[in-house]
């Protein structure tokens, strides 16, 4: 029995085009994300790893004594969690809520100055991540918003920051290479058209 469940796409794999085309979504969700999920479940089962949630598992990696198992759980558990957040917060351009409102917007204004400045900050982090990784928008333990980047499949849980991510940008080449080749900046600019801030508002309410 699978302990961790890969999130299902909220829309058809072709519905995110032209920002992200069907082949990229199918490969990314159906192959990459599925493999992280299957590998994580296998690792947890074979090594009898106890945890109450993926957040608990990633926040307490030092409970795993074997270094190679710990590294594999960090990478595959992070890959599982990060892609669940990524795919959950994406929606086709004509369905996505294109900007936040209410308390989330107030918190964005407070932390970054404006929504446009938040997007510029996330873009700078996404472009500044050398090699593979992620940019995250997270809620701190004090209830403030913060934007950060992480290498590989790390995230605020495995980095023990205490922050809870509510939105993210995948900057692994598998996320954009078929559609944008080496042009990471063009991918990030376009991705903002399909981030559903209605979902991010909900994630904020859950995380704060
Ligand atoms: Mn990815």
Coordinates of N, CA and C and ligand atoms in Angstrom, one line a residue:
X1 N 0.8 -1.2 0.0 CA 0.0 0.0 0.0 C 0.9 1.2 0.0
X2 N 0.6 2.1 -0.9 CA 1.4 3.3 -1.0 C 1.0 4.2 0.2
X3 N 2.1 4.7 0.9 CA 1.9 5.6 2.1 C 1.7 7.0 1.6
X4 N 2.5 7.4 0.6 CA 2.5 8.7 0.1 C 1.8 8.7 -1.3
X5 N 0.8 9.6 -1.4 CA 0.1 9.6 -2.7 C 0.5 10.8 -3.5
X6 N 0.8 10.6 -4.8 CA 1.1 11.6 -5.7 C -0.2 12.4 -6.1
X7 N -0.1 13.7 -6.0 CA -1.3 14.5 -6.3 C -1.7 14.2 -7.8
X8 N -3.0 14.2 -8.0 CA -3.5 14.1 -9.4 C -3.6 15.5 -10.0
X9 N -3.4 15.6 -11.3 CA -3.5 16.9 -11.9 C -5.0 17.4 -11.8
X10 N -5.2 18.6 -11.6 CA -6.5 19.2 -11.5 C -7.2 19.4 -12.9
X11 N -6.3 19.3 -13.9 CA -6.8 19.6 -15.3 C -6.1 18.6 -16.2
X12 N -6.5 18.6 -17.5 CA -5.9 17.7 -18.4 C -4.5 18.1 -18.7
X13 N -3.6 17.1 -19.0 CA -2.2 17.4 -19.2 C -2.0 18.4 -20.3
X14 N -2.9 18.5 -21.3 CA -2.8 19.4 -22.4 C -3.3 20.8 -22.1
X15 N -4.0 21.0 -21.0 CA -4.7 22.2 -20.7 C -3.8 23.4 -20.2
X16 N -2.5 23.0 -19.9 CA -1.6 24.1 -19.4 C -0.8 24.7 -20.6
X17 N -1.0 24.2 -21.8 CA -0.4 24.8 -23.0 C -1.1 26.1 -23.3
X18 N -0.4 27.1 -23.9 CA 1.0 26.9 -24.4 C 2.1 27.2 -23.4
X19 N 1.7 27.6 -22.2 CA 2.8 27.9 -21.2 C 3.7 26.7 -21.0
X20 N 3.0 25.5 -20.7 CA 3.8 24.3 -20.6 C 3.0 23.3 -21.4
X21 N 3.6 22.7 -22.4 CA 2.9 21.8 -23.3 C 2.7 20.4 -22.7
X22 N 1.8 19.7 -23.4 CA 1.3 18.4 -22.9 C 2.5 17.4 -22.6
X23 N 3.4 17.3 -23.5 CA 4.5 16.3 -23.4 C 5.3 16.6 -22.1
X24 N 5.6 17.9 -21.8 CA 6.3 18.2 -20.6 C 5.5 17.8 -19.4
X25 N 4.2 18.2 -19.4 CA 3.4 17.8 -18.2 C 3.4 16.3 -18.0
X26 N 3.1 15.6 -19.1 CA 3.0 14.1 -19.0 C 4.3 13.5 -18.5
X27 N 5.5 14.0 -19.0 CA 6.8 13.5 -18.6 C 7.1 13.9 -17.2
X28 N 6.8 15.1 -16.9 CA 7.1 15.7 -15.5 C 6.3 15.0 -14.4
X29 N 5.0 15.0 -14.7 CA 4.1 14.4 -13.7 C 4.1 12.9 -13.7
X30 N 3.9 12.3 -14.9 CA 3.8 10.9 -15.1 C 5.0 10.1 -15.0
X31 N 6.2 10.7 -15.2 CA 7.5 10.0 -15.0 C 8.3 10.5 -13.9
X32 N 8.7 11.7 -13.9 CA 9.6 12.2 -12.9 C 8.9 12.2 -11.5
X33 N 7.8 12.8 -11.4 CA 7.1 12.9 -10.1 C 6.7 11.5 -9.6
X34 N 6.2 10.7 -10.5 CA 5.8 9.3 -10.2 C 7.0 8.5 -9.6
X35 N 8.1 8.7 -10.3 CA 9.3 8.0 -9.8 C 9.8 8.4 -8.4
X36 N 9.8 9.7 -8.2 CA 10.1 10.2 -6.8 C 9.1 9.6 -5.8
X37 N 7.8 9.5 -6.1 CA 6.8 9.0 -5.2 C 7.0 7.5 -5.0
X38 N 7.2 6.8 -6.1 CA 7.4 5.3 -5.9 C 8.6 5.0 -5.1
X39 N 9.7 5.7 -5.4 CA 11.0 5.5 -4.8 C 10.9 5.8 -3.3
X40 N 10.2 6.9 -3.0 CA 10.0 7.3 -1.6 C 9.2 6.2 -0.8
X41 N 8.2 5.7 -1.4 CA 7.4 4.7 -0.8 C 8.1 3.4 -0.5
X42 N 9.0 3.0 -1.5 CA 9.8 1.9 -1.4 C 10.8 2.0 -0.3
X43 N 11.5 3.2 -0.2 CA 12.5 3.5 0.8 C 11.8 3.4 2.2
X44 N 10.6 4.0 2.4 CA 10.0 4.0 3.7 C 9.6 2.6 4.1
X45 N 9.1 1.8 3.2 CA 8.7 0.5 3.5 C 9.9 -0.4 3.8
X46 N 10.9 -0.4 2.9 CA 12.0 -1.3 3.1 C 12.8 -1.0 4.3
X47 N 12.8 0.3 4.7 CA 13.7 0.6 5.9 C 12.8 0.9 7.2
X48 N 11.5 0.5 7.1 CA 10.6 0.6 8.3 C 10.7 2.0 8.9
X49 N 10.6 3.0 8.0 CA 10.7 4.4 8.5 C 9.4 4.9 9.0
X50 N 9.4 5.3 10.3 CA 8.1 5.8 10.9 C 8.1 7.3 10.7
X51 N 6.9 7.8 10.3 CA 6.7 9.3 10.3 C 5.2 9.5 10.2
X52 N 4.8 10.7 10.6 CA 3.3 11.0 10.6 C 2.9 11.7 9.3
X53 N 3.9 12.3 8.6 CA 3.5 13.1 7.4 C 4.8 13.3 6.6
X54 N 4.7 13.8 5.4 CA 5.9 14.1 4.6 C 6.7 15.2 5.2
X55 N 5.9 16.2 5.8 CA 6.6 17.3 6.5 C 7.4 16.9 7.7
X56 N 6.8 15.9 8.4 CA 7.5 15.4 9.6 C 8.7 14.6 9.1
X57 N 8.6 13.8 8.1 CA 9.7 13.0 7.6 C 10.9 13.9 7.2
X58 N 10.6 14.9 6.4 CA 11.6 15.8 5.8 C 12.2 16.7 6.9
X59 N 11.4 17.0 7.9 CA 11.9 17.9 9.0 C 12.8 17.2 10.0
X60 N 12.8 15.8 9.9 CA 13.5 15.0 10.9 C 14.3 13.9 10.2
X61 N 15.0 14.3 9.2 CA 15.9 13.4 8.5 C 17.0 12.8 9.3
X62 N 17.4 13.5 10.4 CA 18.5 13.0 11.2 C 18.0 11.8 12.0
X63 N 16.7 11.5 12.0 CA 16.2 10.2 12.7 C 16.7 9.0 11.9
X64 N 17.0 9.2 10.6 CA 17.5 8.1 9.8 C 19.0 7.9 9.9
X65 N 19.4 6.8 10.5 CA 20.8 6.6 10.8 C 21.7 6.3 9.6
X66 N 21.2 5.5 8.7 CA 22.0 5.2 7.5 C 22.1 6.3 6.6
X67 N 23.3 6.8 6.3 CA 23.5 8.0 5.5 C 23.0 7.9 4.1
X68 N 23.2 6.7 3.4 CA 22.7 6.6 2.0 C 21.2 6.6 2.0
X69 N 20.5 5.9 3.0 CA 19.1 6.0 3.1 C 18.6 7.4 3.3
X70 N 19.3 8.1 4.2 CA 18.9 9.4 4.6 C 18.9 10.4 3.3
X71 N 20.0 10.2 2.6 CA 20.2 11.0 1.4 C 19.1 10.7 0.4
X72 N 18.8 9.4 0.2 CA 17.8 9.0 -0.8 C 16.4 9.5 -0.3
X73 N 16.1 9.5 1.0 CA 14.8 10.0 1.4 C 14.7 11.5 1.3
X74 N 15.9 12.2 1.5 CA 15.9 13.6 1.3 C 15.6 14.0 -0.1
X75 N 16.2 13.3 -1.1 CA 16.0 13.6 -2.5 C 14.6 13.2 -3.0
X76 N 14.2 12.0 -2.7 CA 13.0 11.5 -3.2 C 11.8 12.0 -2.4
X77 N 11.9 12.2 -1.1 CA 10.9 12.8 -0.3 C 10.7 14.2 -0.7
X78 N 11.8 14.9 -0.9 CA 11.7 16.3 -1.4 C 11.1 16.4 -2.7
X79 N 11.5 15.5 -3.6 CA 10.9 15.4 -5.0 C 9.4 15.2 -4.9
X80 N 9.0 14.3 -4.1 CA 7.5 14.0 -3.9 C 6.8 15.2 -3.4
X81 N 7.3 15.8 -2.3 CA 6.6 17.0 -1.7 C 6.6 18.2 -2.7
X82 N 7.8 18.5 -3.2 CA 7.9 19.7 -4.0 C 7.0 19.7 -5.3
X83 N 6.9 18.5 -5.9 CA 6.1 18.4 -7.1 C 4.6 18.4 -6.7
X84 N 4.2 17.8 -5.6 CA 2.8 17.9 -5.2 C 2.4 19.4 -5.1
X85 N 3.3 20.2 -4.4 CA 3.0 21.6 -4.3 C 2.9 22.3 -5.7
X86 N 3.9 22.0 -6.5 CA 4.0 22.6 -7.9 C 2.7 22.3 -8.7
X87 N 2.4 21.0 -8.8 CA 1.2 20.7 -9.6 C -0.1 21.1 -9.0
X88 N -0.2 21.2 -7.7 CA -1.4 21.6 -7.0 C -1.7 23.1 -7.3
X89 N -0.6 23.9 -7.4 CA -0.8 25.3 -7.6 C -0.8 25.8 -9.0
X90 N -0.7 24.9 -10.0 CA -0.8 25.3 -11.4 C -2.2 25.1 -11.9
X91 N -2.6 26.0 -12.8 CA -3.9 25.9 -13.5 C -3.8 26.5 -14.9
X92 N -4.6 26.0 -15.8 CA -4.5 26.6 -17.1 C -4.7 28.1 -17.1
X93 N -4.2 28.8 -18.0 CA -4.2 30.3 -18.0 C -5.6 30.9 -17.9
X94 N -6.5 30.3 -18.5 CA -7.9 30.8 -18.5 C -8.7 30.4 -17.2
X95 N -8.0 29.6 -16.4 CA -8.7 29.1 -15.1 C -8.0 29.7 -13.9
X96 N -6.7 30.0 -14.0 CA -6.0 30.5 -12.8 C -6.4 31.8 -12.4
X97 N -6.4 32.0 -11.1 CA -6.5 33.4 -10.5 C -5.2 34.0 -10.5
X98 N -5.1 35.1 -11.3 CA -3.8 35.7 -11.6 C -3.1 36.5 -10.6
X99 N -3.8 36.9 -9.6 CA -3.1 37.7 -8.5 C -3.9 37.4 -7.2
X100 N -3.1 37.5 -6.1 CA -3.7 37.2 -4.8 C -4.5 38.4 -4.3
X101 N -5.4 38.1 -3.3 CA -6.2 39.1 -2.7 C -6.1 39.0 -1.2
X102 N -6.8 39.8 -0.5 CA -7.1 39.7 1.0 C -5.8 39.6 1.8
X103 N -5.8 38.8 2.8 CA -4.7 38.7 3.8 C -3.4 38.3 3.1
X104 N -3.5 37.4 2.1 CA -2.2 37.0 1.5 C -1.6 38.2 0.8
X105 N -2.4 39.0 0.1 CA -1.9 40.2 -0.6 C -1.3 41.1 0.4
X106 N -2.0 41.3 1.5 CA -1.5 42.3 2.5 C -0.1 41.8 3.0
X107 N 0.0 40.5 3.2 CA 1.3 39.9 3.7 C 2.4 40.0 2.6
X108 N 2.0 39.9 1.4 CA 3.0 40.1 0.3 C 3.4 41.5 0.2
X109 N 2.5 42.5 0.3 CA 2.9 43.9 0.3 C 3.8 44.2 1.5
X110 N 3.5 43.6 2.6 CA 4.3 43.9 3.8 C 5.7 43.3 3.7
X111 N 5.9 42.1 3.1 CA 7.2 41.5 3.0 C 8.0 41.9 1.8
X112 N 7.3 42.2 0.7 CA 8.1 42.5 -0.6 C 7.8 43.8 -1.2
X113 N 6.8 44.6 -0.7 CA 6.5 45.9 -1.3 C 5.3 45.8 -2.1
X114 N 5.2 44.8 -3.0 CA 4.0 44.6 -3.9 C 4.1 43.2 -4.5
X115 N 3.0 42.9 -5.2 CA 2.9 41.6 -5.8 C 4.0 41.5 -7.0
X116 N 4.1 42.6 -7.7 CA 5.1 42.6 -8.8 C 6.5 42.4 -8.2
X117 N 6.8 43.0 -7.1 CA 8.1 42.9 -6.5 C 8.3 41.4 -5.9
X118 N 7.3 40.8 -5.5 CA 7.4 39.4 -5.1 C 7.8 38.6 -6.3
X119 N 7.1 38.8 -7.4 CA 7.4 38.0 -8.7 C 8.8 38.3 -9.1
X120 N 9.3 39.5 -9.0 CA 10.6 39.8 -9.4 C 11.6 39.1 -8.5
X121 N 11.3 39.0 -7.2 CA 12.2 38.3 -6.3 C 12.2 36.8 -6.5
X122 N 11.0 36.2 -6.8 CA 11.0 34.8 -7.1 C 11.8 34.5 -8.4
X123 N 11.6 35.4 -9.4 CA 12.3 35.2 -10.6 C 13.8 35.3 -10.4
X124 N 14.3 36.2 -9.6 CA 15.7 36.4 -9.4 C 16.3 35.1 -8.7
X125 N 15.5 34.6 -7.7 CA 15.9 33.4 -7.0 C 16.0 32.2 -8.0
X126 N 14.9 32.1 -8.8 CA 14.9 31.0 -9.8 C 16.0 31.0 -10.8
X127 N 16.4 32.2 -11.2 CA 17.5 32.4 -12.1 C 18.8 32.2 -11.4
X128 N 18.9 32.6 -10.2 CA 20.1 32.5 -9.4 C 20.5 31.2 -8.9
X129 N 19.5 30.2 -9.0 CA 19.8 28.9 -8.5 C 20.7 28.2 -9.6
X130 N 21.9 28.0 -9.2 CA 22.9 27.4 -10.2 C 22.5 25.9 -10.3
X131 N 22.3 25.4 -11.5 CA 21.9 24.0 -11.6 C 20.5 23.8 -11.3
X132 N 20.2 22.6 -10.8 CA 18.8 22.2 -10.5 C 18.3 22.7 -9.1
X133 N 17.1 23.0 -9.0 CA 16.5 23.4 -7.7 C 15.2 24.1 -7.8
X134 N 14.9 24.8 -6.8 CA 13.5 25.4 -6.6 C 13.6 26.8 -6.0
X135 N 12.6 27.6 -6.4 CA 12.3 28.8 -5.6 C 11.0 28.6 -4.8
X136 N 11.0 29.1 -3.6 CA 9.8 28.9 -2.8 C 9.3 30.2 -2.2
X137 N 7.9 30.3 -2.1 CA 7.3 31.4 -1.2 C 6.8 30.6 0.0
X138 N 7.2 31.0 1.2 CA 6.8 30.3 2.4 C 6.4 31.2 3.5
X139 N 5.7 30.6 4.5 CA 5.3 31.3 5.7 C 6.2 30.9 6.8
X140 N 6.7 32.0 7.5 CA 7.7 31.7 8.6 C 6.9 31.4 9.9
X141 N 7.6 30.8 10.9 CA 6.9 30.5 12.2 C 6.3 31.8 12.8
X142 N 6.8 33.0 12.4 CA 6.2 34.2 12.9 C 5.0 34.7 12.1
X143 N 4.7 33.9 11.0 CA 3.6 34.3 10.2 C 3.9 35.3 9.1
X144 N 5.2 35.5 8.9 CA 5.6 36.4 7.8 C 5.8 35.6 6.5
X145 N 5.9 36.3 5.4 CA 6.2 35.6 4.1 C 7.7 35.8 3.8
X146 N 8.3 34.8 3.2 CA 9.7 34.8 2.8 C 9.9 34.1 1.5
X147 N 10.8 34.6 0.6 CA 11.1 33.9 -0.6 C 12.5 33.4 -0.6
X148 N 12.7 32.1 -0.9 CA 14.0 31.5 -0.8 C 14.2 30.6 -2.0
X149 N 15.5 30.1 -2.1 CA 15.8 29.0 -3.1 C 16.4 27.9 -2.5
X150 N 16.3 26.7 -3.1 CA 16.9 25.5 -2.6 C 17.5 24.7 -3.7
X151 N 18.7 24.0 -3.5 CA 19.2 23.2 -4.6 C 18.5 21.8 -4.6
X152 N 18.7 21.2 -5.7 CA 18.2 19.8 -5.9 C 16.8 19.6 -5.5
X153 N 16.4 18.7 -4.7 CA 15.0 18.5 -4.2 C 14.9 18.9 -2.7
X154 N 15.8 19.8 -2.3 CA 15.7 20.3 -0.9 C 14.5 21.3 -0.9
X155 N 14.1 21.6 0.4 CA 13.0 22.5 0.6 C 13.1 23.0 2.0
X156 N 12.2 24.0 2.4 CA 12.3 24.5 3.7 C 12.2 23.5 4.9
X157 N 11.6 22.4 4.6 CA 11.5 21.3 5.7 C 12.9 20.6 5.8
X158 N 13.4 20.1 4.7 CA 14.7 19.4 4.8 C 15.8 20.4 5.2
X159 N 15.6 21.7 5.0 CA 16.6 22.6 5.4 C 16.4 23.1 6.8
X160 N 15.4 22.6 7.5 CA 15.1 22.9 8.9 C 14.9 24.4 9.1
X161 N 14.3 25.1 8.2 CA 14.1 26.6 8.4 C 12.9 26.9 9.3
X162 N 12.0 25.9 9.4 CA 10.8 26.1 10.1 C 9.7 26.8 9.3
X163 N 10.0 27.1 8.0 CA 9.1 27.7 7.1 C 8.2 26.7 6.4
X164 N 7.0 27.1 6.0 CA 6.1 26.2 5.3 C 5.8 26.8 3.9
X165 N 6.2 26.1 2.8 CA 6.1 26.6 1.5 C 4.6 26.6 1.1
X166 N 4.2 27.7 0.3 CA 2.8 27.8 -0.2 C 2.8 27.9 -1.7
X167 N 4.0 28.2 -2.3 CA 4.1 28.3 -3.8 C 5.5 28.0 -4.1
X168 N 5.7 27.5 -5.4 CA 7.1 27.2 -5.8 C 7.3 27.3 -7.3
X169 N 8.6 27.3 -7.6 CA 8.9 27.3 -9.1 C 10.0 26.2 -9.2
X170 N 9.7 25.2 -10.0 CA 10.7 24.1 -10.3 C 11.6 24.6 -11.4
X171 N 12.9 24.7 -11.1 CA 13.8 25.1 -12.2 C 14.8 24.0 -12.6
X172 N 14.4 22.8 -12.4 CA 15.1 21.7 -13.0 C 14.8 21.7 -14.5
X173 N 15.8 21.4 -15.3 CA 15.6 21.5 -16.8 C 14.4 20.7 -17.3
X174 N 14.1 19.5 -16.6 CA 13.0 18.7 -17.0 C 11.7 19.5 -17.0
X175 N 11.6 20.5 -16.2 CA 10.4 21.3 -16.1 C 10.1 22.2 -17.3
X176 N 11.2 22.5 -18.0 CA 11.0 23.5 -19.1 C 11.8 23.3 -20.4
X177 N 12.7 22.3 -20.4 CA 13.6 22.2 -21.6 C 12.9 21.9 -22.9
X178 N 11.9 21.1 -22.9 CA 11.2 20.8 -24.1 C 10.5 22.0 -24.7
X179 N 10.0 22.9 -23.8 CA 9.3 24.1 -24.3 C 10.1 25.3 -24.4
X180 N 11.2 25.5 -23.6 CA 11.9 26.7 -23.6 C 13.4 26.5 -23.8
X181 N 13.8 25.3 -24.1 CA 15.3 24.9 -24.2 C 16.0 25.5 -23.0
X182 N 17.1 26.3 -23.2 CA 17.9 26.8 -22.2 C 17.4 28.1 -21.5
X183 N 16.2 28.6 -22.0 CA 15.7 29.9 -21.6 C 14.9 29.9 -20.3
X184 N 15.6 29.7 -19.2 CA 14.9 29.6 -17.9 C 14.1 30.8 -17.6
X185 N 14.6 32.0 -18.0 CA 13.9 33.2 -17.7 C 12.5 33.3 -18.4
X186 N 12.5 32.8 -19.6 CA 11.3 32.8 -20.4 C 10.2 31.9 -19.8
X187 N 10.7 30.7 -19.3 CA 9.9 29.8 -18.6 C 9.3 30.4 -17.3
X188 N 10.1 31.0 -16.5 CA 9.7 31.6 -15.3 C 8.7 32.7 -15.5
X189 N 8.9 33.6 -16.5 CA 8.0 34.6 -16.8 C 6.6 34.0 -17.2
X190 N 6.7 33.0 -18.0 CA 5.4 32.4 -18.5 C 4.7 31.6 -17.4
X191 N 5.5 31.0 -16.5 CA 4.9 30.2 -15.4 C 4.0 31.1 -14.6
X192 N 4.3 32.3 -14.4 CA 3.5 33.2 -13.6 C 2.0 33.3 -14.2
X193 N 1.9 33.0 -15.4 CA 0.5 33.0 -16.1 C -0.3 31.8 -15.6
X194 N 0.3 30.8 -15.1 CA -0.5 29.6 -14.7 C -0.3 29.2 -13.3
X195 N 0.2 30.1 -12.4 CA 0.2 29.9 -11.0 C -1.2 30.4 -10.5
X196 N -1.9 29.5 -9.9 CA -3.3 29.8 -9.4 C -3.2 30.4 -8.0
X197 N -3.3 31.7 -7.9 CA -3.2 32.4 -6.6 C -4.4 32.1 -5.7
X198 N -5.5 31.6 -6.3 CA -6.6 31.1 -5.4 C -6.1 29.9 -4.6
X199 N -5.4 29.0 -5.2 CA -4.9 27.8 -4.5 C -3.8 28.3 -3.5
X200 N -3.0 29.2 -3.9 CA -1.9 29.7 -3.0 C -2.6 30.4 -1.7
X201 N -3.7 31.1 -1.9 CA -4.4 31.7 -0.8 C -4.8 30.6 0.2
X202 N -5.3 29.5 -0.4 CA -5.8 28.4 0.5 C -4.6 27.8 1.2
X203 N -3.4 27.6 0.5 CA -2.2 27.1 1.1 C -1.8 28.0 2.2
X204 N -1.9 29.3 2.0 CA -1.5 30.3 3.0 C -2.4 30.1 4.3
X205 N -3.7 30.0 4.1 CA -4.6 29.8 5.2 C -4.2 28.6 6.0
X206 N -3.8 27.5 5.3 CA -3.5 26.2 6.0 C -2.1 26.4 6.7
X207 N -1.2 27.2 6.2 CA 0.1 27.2 6.7 C 0.3 28.2 7.8
X208 N -0.5 29.3 7.9 CA -0.2 30.4 8.8 C -0.5 30.0 10.2
Ligands
LIG1 MN1 10.5 18.7 -11.5

